[in-house]
Amino acid sequence: MSPLARRRIDRASSEPAGAEEPNPRSSITALGTTALGASRAALELWRVFVGTIAGILRGFSRSGDRRGRPKGELVRQLHSIGNRSLIFIIVTLGFIGMVMTYQACLQLGRVTGDYSQVGSQFLRLIISDFGPTLTALMLATRVGAGIAAEIGSMKVTEQIDALRMSGVLPIDYLIVPRFIACVVMTLALAVLGSLVMHAAGGLTAQYSFGVNPGTFYDLSFIRGRHIVLFIVKALAYGAAIPIVAGFCGLRARGSSEGVGWATTAAVIGGSLSVIVLDFIISAAALVLTEGDL
Amino acid sequence: MIDEKPVASPGRSDDFESGEARTRNTLRRGNPLESLGGGAVRLAQDLGGIVILTGQVLRALVPPAIDGRELVKNLHKMGNRSVPIVVLTAFFAGALMMLQTAPFVKKFGATSLAGWGAGYAVLREIGPILIALMFSGRVGANNTAELSTMTVTEQLDGLRSLAIDPIRFLVVPRVIAMMVMLVALTVIGDLVALLGAAVVGRAMLEIDFSTMYHSFADNLKPYDFLHGVYKSIAFGAAIAMSSCYFGVTVRGGAVGVGRAVNSAVVAAAVSIMLLDFFLTYLSA
């Protein structure tokens, strides 16, 4: 590149505003600032969560008063969170089910060559972990990013302030319907995703390794505790995703750049909270059942 | 700040009607064939756009004139700053896989095989996929947000008016940085994941670190590790191309930026899963 072009670039492409962080004086200052910011964010996240729960309870107690929420909003959210994620969930979980079965059969073929338990153990793993967790990870990207983008754009165009001005709680109006819809739809999509995953795995096992479908679709290892674990995990993820995304959206500042940052934060926060919740719930289940899961 | 008490009782605004109308419009959007066709056309448009952008990036690489400073800046921003999130994710991924193998280990008392189950799953599948998904969220989405902000504020047109090719100057360094850094982060993440598996094995199953080390060393082959790493090259390319494509084709202000980021992460997630499937099949 010529020096002239280089100079032109230097002048033209000054950093997009806000990309550089203020240079902290010392590492201790930086540490303190980070800790303060994190604790403030945690408090705010907690308030969004409590506000959402309170909003749901208020909805029960005063069924006639919907706090200005448009009629049919819940149905709309159920549709946009659930139905519109159908193809996405089917495609992603179907492929990952095929890959996992393929890898497991490949390894088993080298060691024992006995495929009779692949299907039943795979189903056990899907129900107690992979089904709800992978569904929720996928939803954290699609639904979490969607919620944060929507609420974030409303925040930066001052629609949230307008809501508050007209006496409407933004959490009741915006987050409560998304929360309910996401909890319901995560559970429903987790069931669907698990079925798709296991069916796709069965097809792979049948066509690539000649495993009899009768032995693959085997429910003998499933016990009540696996189903309980499945439901607990799906509900926990379904609650975490809209709370984190709504929190990120409400924190959006500035203009289009702020919306972008909020969406990014929602994807990361949602995925990470799914992984951490998975770890906590799995470890708790293992301790409660004394390792006999 | 958020849960302030409402000042007046919520009035029934015009939003009521428009909300209902919106619901109707969402639920009954005319002909289902029409919406199916519309979706297919949009999918084809996006796929074609990504292919064209890939072609342009490859064309820009032919006499390799890469802007060094932009490349180094992006390598640092995308790689070094993602280390904490990748380490955290990988640690939990390893820990989770150990938790899933724990029932078998307890049942059969096969402590020497604990590292095999967890390590194989982590190195081949769970590690690269989870790290790529987190990378797509942290770096891909961020990159889309940045590029789309530049696009909607007409900074790309500004570059063009100075006779600077935005593909060469903005897109190429980002694509290279993402591909290089995802591979590097996958290597780090795999090691951290094995560490996470060992820590959980020690804490919950009382397996010594030395037993665990031998379990890893005896049962895992170098190819298991490489299998995950070379898949991450493809994942990096997919994340980079989808995030840059949705960044430079954005339209319409703040709403558009949010939508672009959303589309980019969804496209990245789908392409990670599809590529994983095809690469696993091809390489076995």
PDB file of N, CA, C and O in Angstrom, chain A residues 87, chain B residues 29-44:
ATOM      1  N   ILE A  87     -37.627 -24.780  12.726  1.00  0.00           N
ATOM      2  CA  ILE A  87     -36.724 -25.311  11.705  1.00  0.00           C
ATOM      3  C   ILE A  87     -35.284 -25.248  12.195  1.00  0.00           C
ATOM      4  O   ILE A  87     -34.507 -26.199  12.036  1.00  0.00           O
TER       5      ILE A  87
ATOM      6  N   ARG B  29     -50.300 -14.665   8.027  1.00  0.00           N
ATOM      7  CA  ARG B  29     -49.634 -13.858   7.024  1.00  0.00           C
ATOM      8  C   ARG B  29     -49.943 -14.432   5.655  1.00  0.00           C
ATOM      9  O   ARG B  29     -49.081 -14.942   4.958  1.00  0.00           O
ATOM     10  N   GLY B  30     -51.203 -14.379   5.316  1.00  0.00           N
ATOM     11  CA  GLY B  30     -51.630 -14.790   3.987  1.00  0.00           C
ATOM     12  C   GLY B  30     -51.323 -16.241   3.703  1.00  0.00           C
ATOM     13  O   GLY B  30     -51.402 -17.103   4.567  1.00  0.00           O
ATOM     14  N   ASN B  31     -50.942 -16.485   2.494  1.00  0.00           N
ATOM     15  CA  ASN B  31     -50.729 -17.807   1.974  1.00  0.00           C
ATOM     16  C   ASN B  31     -49.500 -18.463   2.612  1.00  0.00           C
ATOM     17  O   ASN B  31     -48.437 -17.873   2.608  1.00  0.00           O
ATOM     18  N   PRO B  32     -49.620 -19.671   3.145  1.00  0.00           N
ATOM     19  CA  PRO B  32     -48.426 -20.325   3.681  1.00  0.00           C
ATOM     20  C   PRO B  32     -47.389 -20.616   2.606  1.00  0.00           C
ATOM     21  O   PRO B  32     -46.188 -20.538   2.858  1.00  0.00           O
ATOM     22  N   LEU B  33     -47.865 -20.887   1.399  1.00  0.00           N
ATOM     23  CA  LEU B  33     -46.931 -21.114   0.284  1.00  0.00           C
ATOM     24  C   LEU B  33     -46.094 -19.874   0.028  1.00  0.00           C
ATOM     25  O   LEU B  33     -44.900 -19.946  -0.228  1.00  0.00           O
ATOM     26  N   GLU B  34     -46.784 -18.713   0.141  1.00  0.00           N
ATOM     27  CA  GLU B  34     -46.122 -17.444  -0.103  1.00  0.00           C
ATOM     28  C   GLU B  34     -44.986 -17.226   0.898  1.00  0.00           C
ATOM     29  O   GLU B  34     -43.864 -16.871   0.522  1.00  0.00           O
ATOM     30  N   SER B  35     -45.298 -17.493   2.197  1.00  0.00           N
ATOM     31  CA  SER B  35     -44.274 -17.246   3.204  1.00  0.00           C
ATOM     32  C   SER B  35     -43.144 -18.257   3.067  1.00  0.00           C
ATOM     33  O   SER B  35     -41.977 -17.943   3.296  1.00  0.00           O
ATOM     34  N   LEU B  36     -43.502 -19.485   2.675  1.00  0.00           N
ATOM     35  CA  LEU B  36     -42.470 -20.506   2.461  1.00  0.00           C
ATOM     36  C   LEU B  36     -41.538 -20.080   1.328  1.00  0.00           C
ATOM     37  O   LEU B  36     -40.310 -20.124   1.444  1.00  0.00           O
ATOM     38  N   GLY B  37     -42.152 -19.615   0.235  1.00  0.00           N
ATOM     39  CA  GLY B  37     -41.349 -19.158  -0.891  1.00  0.00           C
ATOM     40  C   GLY B  37     -40.494 -17.969  -0.526  1.00  0.00           C
ATOM     41  O   GLY B  37     -39.318 -17.902  -0.886  1.00  0.00           O
ATOM     42  N   GLY B  38     -41.095 -17.037   0.243  1.00  0.00           N
ATOM     43  CA  GLY B  38     -40.331 -15.863   0.671  1.00  0.00           C
ATOM     44  C   GLY B  38     -39.126 -16.272   1.491  1.00  0.00           C
ATOM     45  O   GLY B  38     -38.023 -15.758   1.294  1.00  0.00           O
ATOM     46  N   GLY B  39     -39.343 -17.226   2.406  1.00  0.00           N
ATOM     47  CA  GLY B  39     -38.227 -17.703   3.226  1.00  0.00           C
ATOM     48  C   GLY B  39     -37.154 -18.339   2.375  1.00  0.00           C
ATOM     49  O   GLY B  39     -35.961 -18.092   2.581  1.00  0.00           O
ATOM     50  N   ALA B  40     -37.575 -19.123   1.388  1.00  0.00           N
ATOM     51  CA  ALA B  40     -36.593 -19.797   0.529  1.00  0.00           C
ATOM     52  C   ALA B  40     -35.787 -18.784  -0.265  1.00  0.00           C
ATOM     53  O   ALA B  40     -34.565 -18.907  -0.410  1.00  0.00           O
ATOM     54  N   VAL B  41     -36.486 -17.727  -0.756  1.00  0.00           N
ATOM     55  CA  VAL B  41     -35.784 -16.707  -1.541  1.00  0.00           C
ATOM     56  C   VAL B  41     -34.767 -15.971  -0.671  1.00  0.00           C
ATOM     57  O   VAL B  41     -33.625 -15.749  -1.078  1.00  0.00           O
ATOM     58  N   ARG B  42     -35.194 -15.632   0.575  1.00  0.00           N
ATOM     59  CA  ARG B  42     -34.258 -14.939   1.468  1.00  0.00           C
ATOM     60  C   ARG B  42     -33.051 -15.814   1.773  1.00  0.00           C
ATOM     61  O   ARG B  42     -31.915 -15.337   1.797  1.00  0.00           O
ATOM     62  N   LEU B  43     -33.304 -17.123   2.011  1.00  0.00           N
ATOM     63  CA  LEU B  43     -32.206 -18.049   2.306  1.00  0.00           C
ATOM     64  C   LEU B  43     -31.231 -18.094   1.137  1.00  0.00           C
ATOM     65  O   LEU B  43     -30.016 -18.025   1.309  1.00  0.00           O
ATOM     66  N   ALA B  44     -31.801 -18.181  -0.095  1.00  0.00           N
ATOM     67  CA  ALA B  44     -30.950 -18.249  -1.280  1.00  0.00           C
ATOM     68  C   ALA B  44     -30.154 -16.964  -1.441  1.00  0.00           C
ATOM     69  O   ALA B  44     -28.967 -16.975  -1.785  1.00  0.00           O
TER      70      ALA B  44
END
